[in-house]
XYZ file of C-alpha atoms in Angstrom:
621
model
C -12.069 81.526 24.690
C -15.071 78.939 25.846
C -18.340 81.572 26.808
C -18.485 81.692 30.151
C -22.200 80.177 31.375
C -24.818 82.210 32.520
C -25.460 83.931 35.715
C -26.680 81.116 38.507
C -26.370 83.140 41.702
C -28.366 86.273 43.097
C -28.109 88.816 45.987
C -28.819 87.404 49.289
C -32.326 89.392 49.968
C -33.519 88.673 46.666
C -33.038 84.844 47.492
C -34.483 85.059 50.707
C -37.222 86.672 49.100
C -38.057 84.247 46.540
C -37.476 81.462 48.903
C -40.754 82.827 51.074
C -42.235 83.126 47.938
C -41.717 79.471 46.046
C -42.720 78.137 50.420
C -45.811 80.387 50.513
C -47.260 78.203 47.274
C -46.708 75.015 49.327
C -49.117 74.369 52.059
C -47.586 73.626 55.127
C -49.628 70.369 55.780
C -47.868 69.222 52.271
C -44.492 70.018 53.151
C -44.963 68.134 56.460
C -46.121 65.199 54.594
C -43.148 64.717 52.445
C -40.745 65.904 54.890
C -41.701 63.456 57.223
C -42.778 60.432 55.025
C -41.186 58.058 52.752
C -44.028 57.998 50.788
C -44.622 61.515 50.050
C -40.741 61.736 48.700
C -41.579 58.769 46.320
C -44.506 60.770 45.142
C -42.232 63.890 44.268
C -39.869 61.727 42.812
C -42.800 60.355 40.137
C -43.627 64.158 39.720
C -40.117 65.010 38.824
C -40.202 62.018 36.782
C -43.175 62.892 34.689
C -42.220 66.473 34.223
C -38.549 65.186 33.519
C -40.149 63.027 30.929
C -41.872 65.821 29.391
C -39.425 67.653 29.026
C -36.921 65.645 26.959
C -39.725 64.647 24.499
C -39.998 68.504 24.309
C -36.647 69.067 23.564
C -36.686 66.031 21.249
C -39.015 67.485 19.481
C -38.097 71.192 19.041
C -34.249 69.988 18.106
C -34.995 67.554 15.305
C -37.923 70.333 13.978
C -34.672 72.659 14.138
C -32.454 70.441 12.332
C -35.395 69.501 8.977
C -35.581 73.225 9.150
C -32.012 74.530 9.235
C -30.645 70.907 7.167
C -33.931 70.248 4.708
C -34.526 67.332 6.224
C -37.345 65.041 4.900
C -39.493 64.014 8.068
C -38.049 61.782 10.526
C -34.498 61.518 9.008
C -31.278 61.856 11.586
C -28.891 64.267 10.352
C -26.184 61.992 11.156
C -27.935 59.001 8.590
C -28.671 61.845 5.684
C -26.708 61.793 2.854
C -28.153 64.330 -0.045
C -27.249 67.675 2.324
C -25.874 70.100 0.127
C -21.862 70.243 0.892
C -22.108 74.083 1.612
C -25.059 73.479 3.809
C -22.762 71.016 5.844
C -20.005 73.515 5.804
C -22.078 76.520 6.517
C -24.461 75.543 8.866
C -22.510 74.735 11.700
C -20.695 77.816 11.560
C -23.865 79.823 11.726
C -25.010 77.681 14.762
C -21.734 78.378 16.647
C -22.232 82.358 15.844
C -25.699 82.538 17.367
C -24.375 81.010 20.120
C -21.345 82.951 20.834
C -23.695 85.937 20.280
C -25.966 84.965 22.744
C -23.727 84.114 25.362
C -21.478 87.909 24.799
C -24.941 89.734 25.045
C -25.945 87.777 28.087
C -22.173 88.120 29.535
C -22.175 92.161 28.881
C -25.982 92.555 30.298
C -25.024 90.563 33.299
C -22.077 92.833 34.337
C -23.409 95.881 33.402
C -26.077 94.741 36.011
C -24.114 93.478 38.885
C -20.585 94.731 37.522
C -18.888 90.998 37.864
C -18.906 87.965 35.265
C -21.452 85.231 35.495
C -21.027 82.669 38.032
C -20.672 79.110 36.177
C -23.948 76.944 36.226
C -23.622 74.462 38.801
C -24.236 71.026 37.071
C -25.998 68.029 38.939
C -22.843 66.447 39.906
C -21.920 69.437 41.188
C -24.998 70.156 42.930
C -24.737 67.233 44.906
C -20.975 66.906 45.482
C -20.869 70.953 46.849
C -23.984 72.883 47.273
C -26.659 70.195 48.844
C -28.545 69.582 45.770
C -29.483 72.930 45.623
C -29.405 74.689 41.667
C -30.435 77.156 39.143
C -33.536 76.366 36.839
C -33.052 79.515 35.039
C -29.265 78.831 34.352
C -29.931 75.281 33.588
C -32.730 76.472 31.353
C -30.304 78.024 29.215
C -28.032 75.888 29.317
C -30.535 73.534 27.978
C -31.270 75.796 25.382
C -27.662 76.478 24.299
C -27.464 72.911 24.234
C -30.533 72.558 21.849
C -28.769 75.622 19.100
C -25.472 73.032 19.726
C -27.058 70.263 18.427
C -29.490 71.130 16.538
C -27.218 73.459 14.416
C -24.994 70.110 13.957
C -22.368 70.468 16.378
C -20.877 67.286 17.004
C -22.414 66.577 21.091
C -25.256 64.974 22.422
C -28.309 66.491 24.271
C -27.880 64.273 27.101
C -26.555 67.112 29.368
C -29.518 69.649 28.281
C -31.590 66.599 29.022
C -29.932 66.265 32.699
C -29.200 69.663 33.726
C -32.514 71.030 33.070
C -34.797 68.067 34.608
C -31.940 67.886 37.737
C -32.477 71.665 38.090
C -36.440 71.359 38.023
C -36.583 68.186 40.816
C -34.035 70.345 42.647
C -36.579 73.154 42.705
C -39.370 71.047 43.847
C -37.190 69.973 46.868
C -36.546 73.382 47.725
C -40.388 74.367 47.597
C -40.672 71.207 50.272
C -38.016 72.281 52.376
C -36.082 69.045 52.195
C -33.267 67.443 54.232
C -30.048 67.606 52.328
C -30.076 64.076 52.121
C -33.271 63.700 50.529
C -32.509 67.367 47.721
C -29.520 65.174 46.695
C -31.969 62.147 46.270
C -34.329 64.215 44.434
C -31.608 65.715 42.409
C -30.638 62.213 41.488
C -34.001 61.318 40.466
C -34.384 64.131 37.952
C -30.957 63.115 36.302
C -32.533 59.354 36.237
C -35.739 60.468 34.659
C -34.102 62.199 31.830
C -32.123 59.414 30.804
C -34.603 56.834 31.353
C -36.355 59.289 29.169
C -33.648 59.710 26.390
C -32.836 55.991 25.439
C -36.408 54.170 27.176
C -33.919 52.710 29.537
C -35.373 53.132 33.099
C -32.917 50.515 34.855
C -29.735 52.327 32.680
C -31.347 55.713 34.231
C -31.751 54.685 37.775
C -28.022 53.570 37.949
C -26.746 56.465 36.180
C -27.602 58.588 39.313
C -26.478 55.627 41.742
C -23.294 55.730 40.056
C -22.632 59.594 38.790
C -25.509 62.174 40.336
C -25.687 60.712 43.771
C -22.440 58.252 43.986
C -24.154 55.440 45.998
C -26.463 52.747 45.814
C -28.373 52.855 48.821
C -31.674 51.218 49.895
C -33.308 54.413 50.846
C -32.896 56.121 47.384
C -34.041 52.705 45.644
C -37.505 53.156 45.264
C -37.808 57.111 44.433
C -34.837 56.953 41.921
C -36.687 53.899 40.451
C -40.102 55.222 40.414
C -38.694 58.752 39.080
C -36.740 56.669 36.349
C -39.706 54.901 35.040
C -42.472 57.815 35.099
C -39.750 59.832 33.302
C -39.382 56.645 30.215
C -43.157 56.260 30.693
C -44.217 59.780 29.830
C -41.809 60.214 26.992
C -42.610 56.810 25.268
C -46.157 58.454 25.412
C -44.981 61.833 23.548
C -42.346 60.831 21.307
C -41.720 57.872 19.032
C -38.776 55.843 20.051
C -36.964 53.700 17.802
C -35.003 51.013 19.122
C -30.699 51.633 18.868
C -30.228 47.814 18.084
C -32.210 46.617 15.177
C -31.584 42.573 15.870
C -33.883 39.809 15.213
C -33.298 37.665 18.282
C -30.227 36.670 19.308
C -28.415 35.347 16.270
C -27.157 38.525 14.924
C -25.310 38.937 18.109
C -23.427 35.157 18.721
C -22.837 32.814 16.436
C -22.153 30.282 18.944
C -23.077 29.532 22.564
C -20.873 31.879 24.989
C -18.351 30.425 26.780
C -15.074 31.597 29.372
C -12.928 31.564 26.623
C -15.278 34.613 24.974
C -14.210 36.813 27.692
C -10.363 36.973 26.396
C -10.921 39.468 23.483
C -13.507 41.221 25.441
C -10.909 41.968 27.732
C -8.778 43.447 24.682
C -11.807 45.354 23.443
C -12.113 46.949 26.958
C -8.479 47.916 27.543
C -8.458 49.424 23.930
C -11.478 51.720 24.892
C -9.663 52.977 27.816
C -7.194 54.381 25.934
C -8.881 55.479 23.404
C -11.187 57.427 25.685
C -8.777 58.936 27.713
C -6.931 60.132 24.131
C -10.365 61.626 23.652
C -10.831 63.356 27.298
C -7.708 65.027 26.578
C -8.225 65.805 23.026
C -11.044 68.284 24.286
C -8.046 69.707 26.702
C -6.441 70.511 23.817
C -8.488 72.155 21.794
C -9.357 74.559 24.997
C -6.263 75.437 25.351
C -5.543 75.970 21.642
C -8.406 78.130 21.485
C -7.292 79.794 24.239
C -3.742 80.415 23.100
C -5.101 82.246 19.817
C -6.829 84.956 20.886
C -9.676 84.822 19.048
C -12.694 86.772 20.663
C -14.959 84.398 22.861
C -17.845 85.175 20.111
C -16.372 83.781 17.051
C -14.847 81.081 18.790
C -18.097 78.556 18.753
C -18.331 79.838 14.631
C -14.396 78.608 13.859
C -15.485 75.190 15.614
C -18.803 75.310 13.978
C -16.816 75.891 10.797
C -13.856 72.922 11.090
C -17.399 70.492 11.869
C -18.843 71.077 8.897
C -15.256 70.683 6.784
C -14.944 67.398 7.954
C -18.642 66.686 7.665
C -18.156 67.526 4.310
C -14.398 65.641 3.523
C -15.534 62.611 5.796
C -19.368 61.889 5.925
C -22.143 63.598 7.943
C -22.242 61.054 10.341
C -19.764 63.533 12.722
C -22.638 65.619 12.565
C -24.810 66.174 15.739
C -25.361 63.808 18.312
C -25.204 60.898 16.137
C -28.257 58.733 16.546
C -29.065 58.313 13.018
C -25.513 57.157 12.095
C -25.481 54.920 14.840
C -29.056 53.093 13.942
C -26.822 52.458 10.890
C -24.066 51.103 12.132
C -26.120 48.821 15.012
C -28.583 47.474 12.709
C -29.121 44.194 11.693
C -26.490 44.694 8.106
C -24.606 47.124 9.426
C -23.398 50.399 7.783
C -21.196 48.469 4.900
C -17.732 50.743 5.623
C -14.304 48.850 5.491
C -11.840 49.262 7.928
C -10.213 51.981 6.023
C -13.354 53.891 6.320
C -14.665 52.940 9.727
C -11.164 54.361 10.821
C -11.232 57.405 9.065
C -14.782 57.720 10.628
C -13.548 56.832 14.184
C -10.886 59.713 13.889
C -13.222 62.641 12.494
C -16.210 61.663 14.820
C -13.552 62.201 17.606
C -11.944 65.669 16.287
C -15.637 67.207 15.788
C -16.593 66.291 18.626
C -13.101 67.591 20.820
C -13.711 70.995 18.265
C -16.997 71.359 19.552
C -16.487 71.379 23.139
C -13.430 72.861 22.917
C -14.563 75.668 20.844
C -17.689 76.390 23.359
C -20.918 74.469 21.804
C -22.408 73.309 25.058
C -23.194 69.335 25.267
C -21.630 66.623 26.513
C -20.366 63.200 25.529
C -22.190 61.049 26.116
C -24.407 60.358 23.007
C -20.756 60.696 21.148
C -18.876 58.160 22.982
C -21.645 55.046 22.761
C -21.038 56.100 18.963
C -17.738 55.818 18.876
C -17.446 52.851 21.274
C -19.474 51.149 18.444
C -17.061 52.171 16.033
C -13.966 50.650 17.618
C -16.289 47.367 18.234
C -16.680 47.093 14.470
C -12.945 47.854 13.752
C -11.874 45.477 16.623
C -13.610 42.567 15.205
C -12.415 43.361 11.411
C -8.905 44.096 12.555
C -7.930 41.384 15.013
C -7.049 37.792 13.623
C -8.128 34.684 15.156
C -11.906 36.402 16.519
C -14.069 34.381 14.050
C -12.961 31.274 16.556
C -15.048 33.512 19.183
C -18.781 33.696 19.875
C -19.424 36.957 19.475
C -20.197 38.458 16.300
C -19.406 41.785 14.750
C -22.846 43.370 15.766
C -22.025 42.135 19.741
C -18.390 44.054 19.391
C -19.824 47.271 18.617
C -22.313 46.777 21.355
C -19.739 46.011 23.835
C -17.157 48.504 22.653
C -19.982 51.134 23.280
C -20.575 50.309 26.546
C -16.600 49.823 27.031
C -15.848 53.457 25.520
C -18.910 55.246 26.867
C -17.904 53.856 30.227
C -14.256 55.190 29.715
C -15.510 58.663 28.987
C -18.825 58.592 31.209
C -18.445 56.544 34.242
C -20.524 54.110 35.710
C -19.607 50.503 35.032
C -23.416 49.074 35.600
C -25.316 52.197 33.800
C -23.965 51.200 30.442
C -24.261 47.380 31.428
C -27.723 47.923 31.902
C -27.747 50.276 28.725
C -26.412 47.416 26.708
C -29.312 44.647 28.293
C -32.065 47.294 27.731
C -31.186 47.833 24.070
C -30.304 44.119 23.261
C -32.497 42.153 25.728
C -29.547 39.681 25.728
C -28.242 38.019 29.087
C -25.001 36.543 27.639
C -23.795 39.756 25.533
C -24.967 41.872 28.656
C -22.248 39.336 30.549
C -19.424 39.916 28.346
C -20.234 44.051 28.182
C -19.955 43.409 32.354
C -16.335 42.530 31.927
C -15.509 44.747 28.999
C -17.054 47.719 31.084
C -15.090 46.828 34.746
C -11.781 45.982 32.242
C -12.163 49.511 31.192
C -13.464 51.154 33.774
C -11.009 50.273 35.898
C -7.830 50.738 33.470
C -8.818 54.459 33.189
C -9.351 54.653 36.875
C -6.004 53.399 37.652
C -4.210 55.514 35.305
C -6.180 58.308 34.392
C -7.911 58.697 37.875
C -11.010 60.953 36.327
C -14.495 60.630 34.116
C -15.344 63.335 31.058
C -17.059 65.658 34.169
C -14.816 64.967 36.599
C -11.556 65.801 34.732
C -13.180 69.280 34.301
C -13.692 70.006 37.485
C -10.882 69.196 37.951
C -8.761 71.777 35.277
C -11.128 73.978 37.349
C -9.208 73.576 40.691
C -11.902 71.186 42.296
C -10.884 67.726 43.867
C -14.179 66.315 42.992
C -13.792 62.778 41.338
C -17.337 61.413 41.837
C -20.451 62.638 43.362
C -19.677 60.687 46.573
C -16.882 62.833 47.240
C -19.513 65.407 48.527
C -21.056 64.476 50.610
C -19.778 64.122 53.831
C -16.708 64.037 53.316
C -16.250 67.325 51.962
C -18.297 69.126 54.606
C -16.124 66.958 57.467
C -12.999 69.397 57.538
C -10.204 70.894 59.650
C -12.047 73.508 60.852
C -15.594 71.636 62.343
C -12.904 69.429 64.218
C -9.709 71.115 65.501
C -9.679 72.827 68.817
C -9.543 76.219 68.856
C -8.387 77.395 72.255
C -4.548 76.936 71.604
C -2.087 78.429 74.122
C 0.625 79.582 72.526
C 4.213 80.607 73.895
C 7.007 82.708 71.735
C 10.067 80.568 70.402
C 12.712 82.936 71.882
C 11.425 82.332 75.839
C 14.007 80.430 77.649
C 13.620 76.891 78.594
C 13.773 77.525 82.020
C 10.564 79.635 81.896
C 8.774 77.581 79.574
C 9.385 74.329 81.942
C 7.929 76.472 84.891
C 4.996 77.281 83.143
C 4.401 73.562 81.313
C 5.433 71.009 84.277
C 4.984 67.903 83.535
C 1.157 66.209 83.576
C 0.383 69.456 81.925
C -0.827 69.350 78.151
C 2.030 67.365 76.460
C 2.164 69.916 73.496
C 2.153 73.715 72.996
C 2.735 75.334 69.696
C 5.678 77.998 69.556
C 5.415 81.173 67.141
C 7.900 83.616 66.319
C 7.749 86.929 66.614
C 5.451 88.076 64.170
C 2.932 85.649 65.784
C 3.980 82.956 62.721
C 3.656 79.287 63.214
C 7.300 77.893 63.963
C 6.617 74.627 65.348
C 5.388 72.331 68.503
C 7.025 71.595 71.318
C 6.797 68.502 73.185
C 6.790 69.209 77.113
C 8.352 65.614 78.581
C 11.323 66.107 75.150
C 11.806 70.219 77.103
C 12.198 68.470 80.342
C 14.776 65.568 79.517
C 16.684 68.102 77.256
C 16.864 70.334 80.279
C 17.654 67.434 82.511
C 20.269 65.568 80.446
C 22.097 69.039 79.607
C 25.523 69.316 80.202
C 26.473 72.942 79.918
C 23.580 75.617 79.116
C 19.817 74.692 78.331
C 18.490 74.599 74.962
C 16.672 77.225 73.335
C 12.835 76.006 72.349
C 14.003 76.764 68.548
C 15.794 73.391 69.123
C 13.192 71.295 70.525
C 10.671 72.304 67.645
C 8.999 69.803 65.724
C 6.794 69.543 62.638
C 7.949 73.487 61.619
C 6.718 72.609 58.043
C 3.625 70.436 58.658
C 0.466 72.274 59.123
C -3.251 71.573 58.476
C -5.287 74.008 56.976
C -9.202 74.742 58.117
C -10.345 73.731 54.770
C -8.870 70.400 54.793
C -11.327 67.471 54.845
C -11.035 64.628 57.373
C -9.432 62.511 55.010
C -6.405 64.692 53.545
C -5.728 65.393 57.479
C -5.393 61.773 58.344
C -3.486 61.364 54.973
C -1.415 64.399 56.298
C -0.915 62.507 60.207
C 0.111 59.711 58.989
C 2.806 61.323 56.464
C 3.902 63.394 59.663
C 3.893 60.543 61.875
C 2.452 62.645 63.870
C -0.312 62.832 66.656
C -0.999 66.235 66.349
C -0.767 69.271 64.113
C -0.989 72.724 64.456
C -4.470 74.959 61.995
C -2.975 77.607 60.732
C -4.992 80.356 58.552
C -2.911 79.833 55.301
C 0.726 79.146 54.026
C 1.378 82.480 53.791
C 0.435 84.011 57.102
C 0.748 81.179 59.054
C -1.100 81.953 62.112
C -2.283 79.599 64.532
C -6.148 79.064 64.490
C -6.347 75.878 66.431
C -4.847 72.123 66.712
C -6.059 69.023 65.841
C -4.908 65.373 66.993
C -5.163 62.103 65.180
C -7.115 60.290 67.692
C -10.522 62.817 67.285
C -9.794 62.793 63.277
C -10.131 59.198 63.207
C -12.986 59.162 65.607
C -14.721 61.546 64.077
C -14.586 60.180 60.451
C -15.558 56.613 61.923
C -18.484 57.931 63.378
C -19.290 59.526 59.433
C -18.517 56.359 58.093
C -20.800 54.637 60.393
C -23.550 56.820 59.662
C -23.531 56.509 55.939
C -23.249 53.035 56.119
C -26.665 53.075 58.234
C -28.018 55.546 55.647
C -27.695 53.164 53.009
C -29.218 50.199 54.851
C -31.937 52.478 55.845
C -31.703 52.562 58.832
C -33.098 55.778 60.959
C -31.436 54.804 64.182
């Protein structure tokens, strides 16, 4: 089985305790300041920035020294663009990584519940963060998760350091906000801004960071996030340019390499192609990782070794393949973006496509912690390059083979990622070229959208989602998760037993009284509602005996539930046809906590939707 992540959560006093503690280091006069000015929360967002920025380059740094050390790497060579690694190394190596891992996690596992006697609460991620718990999160479960993330790739398994990168610089703006007491509005902001900083920070991209918590972390462009997200964004590239070396993914000299020809409309046709292809391919590859869970699951093997049997399948196919499956993948993908290319035929970019794909589902799958992002811009490049060698008819086209892989890694990455304009912007950032950035724009919404439509979920998403969770993006939080059944419905519900006759139930409910009342049996169950003018014309139009109420019930199967958001309630009123519905505590028990009517559902979630749409305009009023 996957090792469980590390503890996040702690008693209630102890958090309350730390909590006066972190405030006590913050003068008042400077959490008034930010709390209460624009200003001051675009100067924490540069803070979070900077330190964000400083901390990539730092774990840079230590996982390419751990990499020359475990790999005997001459300086500044990629693991993924070597080629004299011993084989055993490559077969060896990974394995090991994967069993100091699994190790580390069981000891961590068994001194946590011999501790508090439970299991370690999952680390809450930034989407997460923002979609469920405010912004709020864990820097010292999100420091190891960095860390784990850092023996991953460092020790070769085949993920990127992307989500170390993110969940450690999300977790450290998140604890800033806390020390400032922030709104919830403004923790998710600053959330967002950490996420931005660290990616702006990974590739030098600030604009490609800034949208990449518009888009995933906080799930809306809105003006009032603008200028801290951008200013965190560009501190964070800023600072890291400053620490570490950053060599350029595209290695073009102007824009020749890219089209041969001006672009034109007709350029967009195979684009559109390329895009749907990456779809597919990426959702193949969300479920691959599925897979390999489950298989992993299904044989037993102890949740230590498992990470060292993925480890160990990496390195075979680093070794039967190439060591370009290896790691994250920048160095192999510096070869295959630059200016010649990396010389493979078909056969072999194929071959590559598939094995890059399996390591990096085994990895996952088998516990390394990572994500892929890093994985799918390198395999988006690699369908690019098959996609122009492969289809007939594409030399008539502008766009060279260079410009294919470039789109299909934007096209794939967007597939597997989310967020149609972060890897537009990606692609602009590293090329620097309008035209190609157009045609990635309609590979990326050609793709984006074909996954959307039948696959309905993102790499993150989708796992929340085998978790139980209904989250889908980040804007699924906000509001609309905290808007439920229960802050709505009415809670003082009369209720009358289903066996008392008609006659006494029209004496006590004339009519002009409340048009409904909800029946229960006689265990106190839900067993319907009964509609007080339908009890008074059955009683009136009867020609022998009354009805009993059991035969005036309605909606005896439809029921809300307290922890049903605004949305899946009007969902469920309109299914019902129905203008009101009884709460009831759960499907099992079934009894009656309150009632809730269409008209103050809608109301209420206009009112939301109002609000939100004034938050993003900025507006305070």
């Amino acid at each position: 089985m996957t090792p469980r992540p590390i503890l996040t959560r702690v008693p209630a006093r102890a958090r309350l305790l730390a909590r006066a503690r972190l405030l006590a280091k913050v003068p008042a006069r400077a959490r008034a300041a930010v709390r209460g000015s624009e200003i001051g929360l675009v100067a924490l967002a540069g803070l979070a920035g900077c330190v964000a920025g400083a901390a990539v380059a730092a774990m840079q740094g230590a996982t390419q020294v751990l990499r020359a050390w475990l790999y005997g790497l001459p300086p500044g060579m990629r693991l993924s663009a070597s080629h004299d690694v011993p084989a055993l190394t490559l077969l060896l190596v990974p394995a090991a990584g994967g069993l100091v891992l699994g190790l580390l996690a069981h000891t961590i596992t068994r001194a946590i519940a011999r501790r508090h006697g439970r299991r370690p609460h999952a680390v809450v991620d930034p989407i997460e963060a923002n979609a469920l718990h405010g912004g709020r999160m864990s820097v010292r479960g999100s420091g190891l998760v960095a860390l784990q993330n850092m023996i991953s790739n460092g020790s070769g398994a085949s993920v990127g350091l992307e989500a170390g990168y993110t969940q450690i610089c999300a977790s450290l703006a998140a604890r800033f906000g806390a020390s400032f007491e922030l709104r919830r509005s403004d923790q998710r902001t600053l959330v967002g801004c950490g996420a931005a900083a660290a990616i702006a920070a990974a590739f030098g991209a600030p604009l490609t960071g800034a949208f990449y918590a518009f888009e995933l972390i906080i799930g809306t462009y809105a003006i009032a996030t603008l200028t801290p997200v951008v200013v965190a964004a560009l501190c964070g590239s800023v600072v890291a340019r400053a620490l570490v070396d950053q060599p350029a993914l595209v290695t073009v000299d102007g824009l020749d390499a890219l089209t041969s020809t001006a672009i034109t409309g007709a350029d967009t046709v195979p684009v559109l192609g390329l895009g749907l292809v990456c779809a597919g391919l990426g959702i193949v590859i969300m479920r691959g990782v599925t897979l390999v869970e489950a298989g992993i699951r299904a044989s037993r093997i102890p949740a230590p070794l498992a990470p060292a049997l993925g480890g160990l399948c990496v390195g075979a196919l680093a070794v039967a393949v190439s060591p370009q499956v290896l790691s994250g993948g920048h160095g192999a993908l510096h070869l295959h973006l630059g200016a010649h290319g990396a010389g493979m035929g078909l056969g072999g970019l194929a071959l590559l496509f598939a094995a890059k794909a399996t390591a990096s589902a085994l990895s996952i799958g088998a516990g390394f912690r990572g994500g892929l992002f890093f994985a799918s811009l390198f395999l988006g490049a690699l369908v690019g390059e098959i996609f122009s060698g492969a289809m007939p008819g594409l030399a008539a086209f502008a766009p060279t083979p260079l410009a294919y892989a470039v789109i299909g890694m934007s096209a794939l990455a967007v597939a597997v990622i989310g967020g149609p304009l972060t890897m537009t912007f990606l692609a602009l950032e590293l090329t620097g070229s309008f035209p190609i950035t157009g045609l990635v724009l309609v590979a990326v919404i050609a793709s984006s959208l074909a996954v959307r439509k039948t696959f309905g979920y993102s790499f993150a998403t989708w796992r929340f989602h085998l978790r139980g969770e209904s989250i889908r993006s980040a804007h699924d939080v906000g509001w609309i998760r905290t808007l439920t059944v229960d802050t709505l419905m009415r809670r003082e519900v009369a209720t009358v037993p289903v066996s008392l006759p008609l006659t006494a139930f029209l004496t006590d409910h004339p009519l002009g009284s409340p048009s409904r009342v909800v029946a229960v049996d006689g265990e106190g169950r839900y067993a319907g509602i009964v509609r007080v003018p339908e009890a008074h014309a059955a009683a009136r139009d009867a020609d022998g005996p009354p009805p009993g109420l059991a035969d005036l019930l309605r909606h005896a199967d439809d029921v809300l539930t307290p922890g049903m958001n605004a949305k899946a309630a009007a969902a469920a009123f309109d299914r019902t046809e129905s203008e009101a519905l009884a709460v009831v505590d759960g499907p099992e028990t079934r009894r009656v906590v309150g009632l809730l009517t269409e008209s103050h559902t809608l109301k209420r979630y206009a009112e939301e939707l109002d609000r939100q749409r004034r938050a993003m305009l900025g507006e305070t009023a």
